[in-house]
Coordinates of C-alpha atoms in Angstrom, one line a residue:
M591 CA 20.5 31.0 -24.0
R592 CA 23.7 29.1 -23.8
H593 CA 24.8 26.4 -26.3
F594 CA 23.8 23.4 -24.2
K595 CA 24.7 20.9 -27.0
Q596 CA 28.3 22.2 -27.1
I597 CA 28.6 22.1 -23.3
F598 CA 27.3 18.5 -23.2
S599 CA 29.6 17.4 -26.0
I600 CA 32.7 18.6 -24.1
L601 CA 31.4 16.8 -21.0
T602 CA 31.0 13.6 -22.9
I603 CA 34.5 13.6 -24.3
A604 CA 36.0 14.4 -20.9
A605 CA 33.9 11.7 -19.2
I606 CA 35.1 9.0 -21.5
F607 CA 38.8 9.8 -21.8
A608 CA 39.6 11.2 -18.3
I609 CA 41.4 8.9 -15.9
P610 CA 39.7 7.7 -13.9
A611 CA 36.6 8.7 -15.8
F612 CA 32.9 8.1 -15.6
A613 CA 30.6 6.7 -18.2
Q614 CA 28.3 4.3 -16.4
E615 CA 24.6 4.1 -17.3
T616 CA 22.0 3.8 -14.7
E617 CA 20.8 0.5 -16.1
V618 CA 22.0 -2.0 -18.6
K619 CA 19.4 -2.3 -21.3
V620 CA 21.0 -5.1 -23.4
V621 CA 23.2 -7.8 -22.0
D622 CA 25.1 -9.3 -25.0
E623 CA 28.7 -9.9 -24.0
V624 CA 30.3 -9.3 -20.7
V625 CA 33.5 -7.5 -21.3
A626 CA 34.3 -7.0 -17.6
Q627 CA 32.9 -8.0 -14.3
V628 CA 33.5 -5.6 -11.4
N629 CA 32.4 -7.0 -8.1
D630 CA 28.6 -7.3 -8.6
G631 CA 28.5 -5.0 -11.7
V632 CA 29.2 -5.8 -15.3
I633 CA 30.4 -3.8 -18.3
T634 CA 28.9 -5.1 -21.6
L635 CA 30.0 -4.7 -25.2
S636 CA 26.8 -3.0 -26.1
R637 CA 27.5 -0.3 -23.5
I638 CA 31.0 0.2 -24.7
K639 CA 29.7 0.6 -28.3
R640 CA 27.2 3.2 -27.1
E641 CA 30.0 5.1 -25.2
M642 CA 32.2 5.0 -28.3
K643 CA 29.4 6.3 -30.5
D644 CA 28.7 9.2 -28.0
A645 CA 32.4 10.1 -28.0
V646 CA 32.6 10.1 -31.8
D647 CA 29.4 12.3 -32.1
S648 CA 30.9 14.7 -29.5
M649 CA 34.2 15.0 -31.3
V650 CA 32.3 15.7 -34.6
Q651 CA 30.4 18.5 -32.9
Q652 CA 33.7 19.9 -31.8
G653 CA 35.0 20.1 -35.4
K654 CA 36.6 16.8 -36.2
T655 CA 35.6 14.7 -39.2
R656 CA 33.7 11.6 -38.4
E657 CA 36.6 9.5 -39.8
E658 CA 39.2 11.3 -37.6
A659 CA 36.9 10.9 -34.5
Q660 CA 36.2 7.3 -35.2
K661 CA 40.0 6.5 -35.5
T662 CA 40.8 8.4 -32.3
V663 CA 38.1 6.5 -30.4
D664 CA 39.0 3.1 -31.8
E665 CA 42.6 3.6 -30.7
K666 CA 41.4 4.4 -27.2
Q667 CA 39.1 1.5 -26.8
G668 CA 41.3 -0.2 -24.2
E669 CA 41.6 3.0 -22.3
L670 CA 37.8 3.5 -22.4
I671 CA 37.2 0.0 -21.0
A672 CA 39.8 0.5 -18.2
N673 CA 38.1 3.8 -17.3
L674 CA 34.7 2.2 -17.2
V675 CA 36.1 -0.3 -14.7
N676 CA 37.5 2.5 -12.6
E677 CA 34.3 4.4 -12.7
E678 CA 32.3 1.4 -11.7
L679 CA 34.5 1.0 -8.7
L680 CA 34.1 4.6 -7.6
I681 CA 30.4 4.5 -8.0
Q682 CA 30.2 1.4 -5.9
R683 CA 32.4 3.2 -3.3
A684 CA 30.1 6.2 -3.3
K685 CA 27.2 3.9 -2.4
E686 CA 29.2 2.3 0.4
L687 CA 30.0 5.8 1.8
G688 CA 26.3 6.9 1.6
L689 CA 27.0 9.9 -0.7
E690 CA 23.7 9.7 -2.6
K691 CA 22.1 12.8 -0.9
E692 CA 25.2 14.9 -1.4
I693 CA 25.4 14.0 -5.0
E694 CA 21.7 14.9 -5.6
K695 CA 22.2 18.2 -3.8
E696 CA 25.2 19.1 -6.0
L697 CA 23.3 18.2 -9.1
N698 CA 20.3 20.3 -8.2
E699 CA 22.5 23.3 -7.3
R700 CA 24.2 23.1 -10.7
F701 CA 20.9 23.1 -12.6
V702 CA 19.6 26.0 -10.5
Q703 CA 22.7 28.0 -11.2
I704 CA 22.3 27.5 -15.0
M705 CA 18.7 28.4 -14.6
K706 CA 19.6 31.7 -12.9
E707 CA 22.3 32.5 -15.4
N708 CA 19.8 32.2 -18.3
D709 CA 17.2 34.2 -16.5
L710 CA 14.7 31.3 -16.3
K711 CA 12.2 31.1 -13.5
T712 CA 12.0 27.3 -13.0
V713 CA 14.1 24.2 -13.6
E714 CA 11.3 22.9 -15.8
A715 CA 11.7 26.0 -18.1
L716 CA 15.5 25.2 -18.2
Y717 CA 14.8 21.6 -19.3
E718 CA 12.5 22.9 -22.0
E719 CA 15.1 25.3 -23.4
M720 CA 17.7 22.5 -23.3
T721 CA 15.4 20.2 -25.2
K722 CA 14.8 22.8 -27.8
T723 CA 18.6 22.9 -28.5
G724 CA 18.7 19.1 -29.0
V725 CA 20.1 18.3 -25.5
D726 CA 18.4 15.8 -23.3
P727 CA 18.4 17.1 -19.7
K728 CA 18.5 13.5 -18.4
D729 CA 21.7 12.9 -20.3
V730 CA 23.3 16.0 -18.9
R731 CA 22.2 15.1 -15.4
E732 CA 23.7 11.6 -15.7
S733 CA 26.9 13.0 -17.1
W734 CA 27.2 15.4 -14.2
R735 CA 26.2 12.7 -11.8
K736 CA 29.2 10.6 -12.8
Q737 CA 31.5 13.7 -12.5
V738 CA 30.2 14.7 -9.1
T739 CA 30.4 11.1 -7.8
R740 CA 34.0 10.9 -8.8
E741 CA 34.8 14.3 -7.2
L742 CA 33.1 13.5 -3.9
V743 CA 34.7 10.1 -3.5
I744 CA 38.2 11.4 -4.3
Q745 CA 37.7 14.4 -2.1
R746 CA 36.6 12.2 0.8
E747 CA 39.0 9.3 0.4
V748 CA 42.1 11.0 -0.9
Q749 CA 42.2 14.8 -0.7
A750 CA 40.6 15.2 2.8
K751 CA 42.9 12.4 4.2
I752 CA 46.0 14.2 2.9
Y753 CA 44.8 17.6 4.1
W754 CA 43.8 16.7 7.6
G755 CA 46.4 13.9 8.1
L756 CA 49.4 16.3 8.2
S757 CA 51.0 16.9 11.5
G758 CA 52.1 20.3 12.8
K759 CA 55.7 19.3 12.4
E760 CA 55.2 18.4 8.7
L761 CA 53.5 21.7 8.1
K762 CA 56.3 23.7 9.7
D763 CA 59.1 21.7 8.0
Y764 CA 57.5 22.2 4.6
F765 CA 57.0 25.9 5.2
E766 CA 60.7 26.3 6.2
K767 CA 61.9 24.5 3.1
N768 CA 59.5 26.5 0.8
K769 CA 59.3 29.9 2.3
A770 CA 59.4 31.7 -1.1
R771 CA 56.1 30.1 -2.0
F772 CA 54.3 31.7 1.0
T773 CA 54.9 35.4 0.6
K774 CA 52.1 37.8 1.4
P775 CA 49.9 38.4 -1.7
E776 CA 48.1 41.7 -2.6
T777 CA 44.6 41.6 -1.1
V778 CA 41.5 43.7 -1.2
S779 CA 38.5 43.9 1.2
I780 CA 35.1 44.9 -0.2
S781 CA 31.5 45.7 0.7
E782 CA 28.6 45.0 -1.7
L783 CA 25.4 46.6 -2.9
F784 CA 23.4 44.3 -5.1
L785 CA 20.2 44.9 -7.1
G786 CA 18.8 41.7 -8.5
F787 CA 17.0 41.3 -11.8
A788 CA 14.6 38.5 -10.5
G789 CA 11.0 39.7 -10.8
R790 CA 12.0 43.1 -12.0
N791 CA 12.5 45.0 -15.2
E792 CA 16.2 45.0 -16.0
A793 CA 16.1 48.6 -17.4
D794 CA 14.6 49.8 -14.2
V795 CA 17.2 48.0 -12.1
R796 CA 20.0 49.5 -14.1
A797 CA 18.5 53.0 -13.9
K798 CA 18.2 52.6 -10.1
A799 CA 21.8 51.4 -9.9
K800 CA 23.0 54.5 -11.7
Q801 CA 20.9 56.7 -9.4
I802 CA 22.4 55.1 -6.3
H803 CA 25.9 55.4 -7.8
A804 CA 25.3 59.1 -8.3
Q805 CA 24.1 59.4 -4.7
L806 CA 27.4 57.8 -3.5
K807 CA 29.5 60.2 -5.6
A808 CA 27.5 63.0 -4.0
G809 CA 28.5 61.8 -0.5
S810 CA 25.6 59.5 0.6
E811 CA 26.6 56.8 3.1
F812 CA 27.2 53.5 1.5
D813 CA 26.0 51.3 4.4
K814 CA 22.8 53.3 4.6
L815 CA 22.0 52.8 0.9
V816 CA 22.8 49.1 1.2
A817 CA 20.3 48.8 4.1
E818 CA 17.6 50.6 2.1
N819 CA 18.1 49.0 -1.3
S820 CA 20.4 46.0 -1.5
D821 CA 19.4 42.4 -2.0
P822 CA 21.6 39.6 -0.5
G823 CA 24.9 40.0 -2.3
V824 CA 26.0 37.5 -5.0
V825 CA 29.7 38.5 -4.9
T826 CA 29.9 38.1 -1.2
N827 CA 27.5 35.1 -1.0
G828 CA 24.9 37.0 0.9
A829 CA 27.4 38.3 3.6
G830 CA 27.5 41.9 2.2
K831 CA 31.3 42.0 2.9
A832 CA 34.4 40.0 1.9
Q833 CA 37.8 40.4 3.4
N834 CA 41.3 39.8 2.2
L835 CA 40.5 38.6 -1.3
K836 CA 43.7 37.7 -3.2
V837 CA 43.8 40.2 -6.1
A838 CA 45.7 37.7 -8.4
E839 CA 42.9 35.2 -7.9
L840 CA 39.9 37.5 -8.7
V841 CA 37.8 36.5 -11.7
D842 CA 37.6 39.1 -14.5
V843 CA 34.0 40.1 -13.6
L844 CA 35.5 41.5 -10.3
A845 CA 39.1 42.3 -11.2
K846 CA 38.2 44.7 -13.9
P847 CA 35.8 46.9 -12.0
L848 CA 38.0 46.9 -8.9
K849 CA 41.2 47.8 -10.7
D850 CA 42.6 51.1 -9.5
V851 CA 39.7 51.8 -7.2
K852 CA 41.1 53.5 -4.0
V853 CA 40.1 52.6 -0.4
G854 CA 36.8 54.2 0.4
A855 CA 35.9 54.7 -3.3
F856 CA 33.3 52.7 -5.3
T857 CA 33.2 50.8 -8.5
E858 CA 30.9 51.8 -11.4
P859 CA 27.7 49.6 -11.5
F860 CA 28.5 46.3 -13.3
D861 CA 26.6 43.1 -14.1
A862 CA 27.2 40.0 -12.1
N863 CA 26.6 36.9 -14.2
D864 CA 23.3 38.3 -15.6
L865 CA 21.8 38.0 -12.1
G866 CA 21.8 41.7 -11.3
V867 CA 23.9 44.9 -10.9
V868 CA 26.6 45.3 -8.3
I869 CA 28.4 48.3 -6.8
L870 CA 31.4 47.5 -4.6
R871 CA 33.1 49.7 -2.1
V872 CA 36.8 49.1 -1.5
D873 CA 37.3 48.9 2.3
Q874 CA 40.9 48.0 2.5
R875 CA 43.9 47.1 0.3
E876 CA 47.0 45.3 1.4
K877 CA 50.1 45.4 -0.8
A878 CA 52.0 42.3 -1.7
S879 CA 55.2 41.6 0.3
S880 CA 58.3 39.5 -0.2
E881 CA 58.1 38.5 3.5
S882 CA 57.2 34.9 4.1
V883 CA 54.0 34.3 6.1
F884 CA 53.0 31.0 7.6
D885 CA 49.4 30.3 6.6
E886 CA 48.4 26.8 7.8
N887 CA 45.6 26.5 5.2
A888 CA 47.9 27.5 2.3
V889 CA 50.6 25.1 3.5
R890 CA 48.2 22.2 3.8
L891 CA 46.8 23.0 0.3
A892 CA 50.3 23.1 -1.2
I893 CA 51.3 19.8 0.3
M894 CA 48.0 18.2 -0.7
T895 CA 48.5 19.4 -4.3
E896 CA 51.9 17.9 -4.5
R897 CA 51.0 14.5 -3.0
F898 CA 47.6 14.2 -4.7
P899 CA 48.5 12.5 -8.0
D900 CA 50.5 9.7 -6.3
E901 CA 48.0 9.3 -3.5
Q902 CA 45.1 9.0 -6.0
S903 CA 47.0 6.4 -7.9
K904 CA 47.6 4.4 -4.7
F905 CA 44.0 4.7 -3.7
M906 CA 42.7 3.4 -7.0
A907 CA 45.2 0.6 -7.0
K908 CA 44.1 -0.4 -3.5
V909 CA 40.4 -0.2 -4.5
R910 CA 41.2 -2.5 -7.5
E911 CA 43.2 -4.9 -5.2
D912 CA 40.3 -5.2 -2.8
S913 CA 37.8 -5.9 -5.6
Y914 CA 36.9 -8.7 -7.9
I915 CA 37.7 -7.7 -11.4
K916 CA 37.6 -10.2 -14.3
I917 CA 38.3 -9.0 -17.9
N918 CA 37.1 -11.0 -20.8
E919 CA 40.0 -12.9 -22.4
T920 CA 39.3 -11.2 -25.7
Y921 CA 39.8 -7.7 -24.3
R922 CA 42.4 -8.4 -21.6
P923 CA 45.5 -7.6 -23.7
M924 CA 44.2 -4.1 -24.5
V925 CA 42.7 -3.3 -21.1
S926 CA 45.0 -4.8 -18.4
P927 CA 48.2 -2.9 -19.3
I928 CA 46.2 0.4 -18.9
L929 CA 44.0 -0.6 -15.9
F930 CA 46.9 -2.0 -13.8
A931 CA 49.7 0.4 -14.9
D932 CA 49.9 1.9 -11.4
E933 CA 50.3 -1.4 -9.8
R934 CA 53.2 -2.4 -12.1
K935 CA 54.9 1.0 -11.3
Q936 CA 54.6 0.4 -7.6
K937 CA 56.0 -3.1 -7.8
A938 CA 58.9 -1.8 -10.0
A939 CA 59.6 0.9 -7.4
N940 CA 59.7 -1.6 -4.6

């Protein structure tokens, strides 16, 4: 079983101190002092104190002393409040865009993936194991909800608009100026035979994989053995085949077994994320080349990556400009310089 408490601690720190970050609760239990009003939402002092306590506890679990953690969090109080304002704005935007179903779908998929990785049969069993380690599944779900909400809004409102908003001329001009970045990489194409552990004895699955591998070495036809034995592939997302995978981008679980395997040959059986045993056949290899190749998707991604930081800053500045934000006078000196930093930079540039 994975260390759920450690995973959640890392998520908590990232959620509080990322910019823009997420740390909103689904309901405000205590209304004591309004630190900031954000359109129809409010951020209270009690909520900020809870966020700060969570951050301190998380840092302590990561190895810091409580005194060191408290000092770090205290110094970042203005940043934390500014981030809570940004997160509130993004959560409100997600509701305006109607992203609730997409967010829930992503959350469910994450929990199912962890369930499978830990060889658990139901999400309820996963929740029980998490609770045993001192991690509240509801807390994890809410932390991930904030992260997913941010990602979906930014993808929809910033990344997608950059990516699809580029003209053919912009793509060609960028390619001509940056040809060295678009040389042909080394690629490999594969076919997959997968034997899953689900509902089976793992030892029996491994023994069967060794038997199949021996048959392949003896000359048996790969495709025939796939048809007779394979479950839907995990490496190829059920497709059975994957073409032109960039070797430099392969994860270790694939890169190591595939290394030095010649075209037409097979990997040794290997585990795929504790889900089952995989045997891969190398169907094709393409060597890297210094020749520049125009790949529209690669060019779009390169331009988007370059423009994204500035465009995200502009987007958040516009969202703040179009919103009603009122910071309590007591906290304004520590919050406003951080919250409106991008607006000041844009004014200075103009």
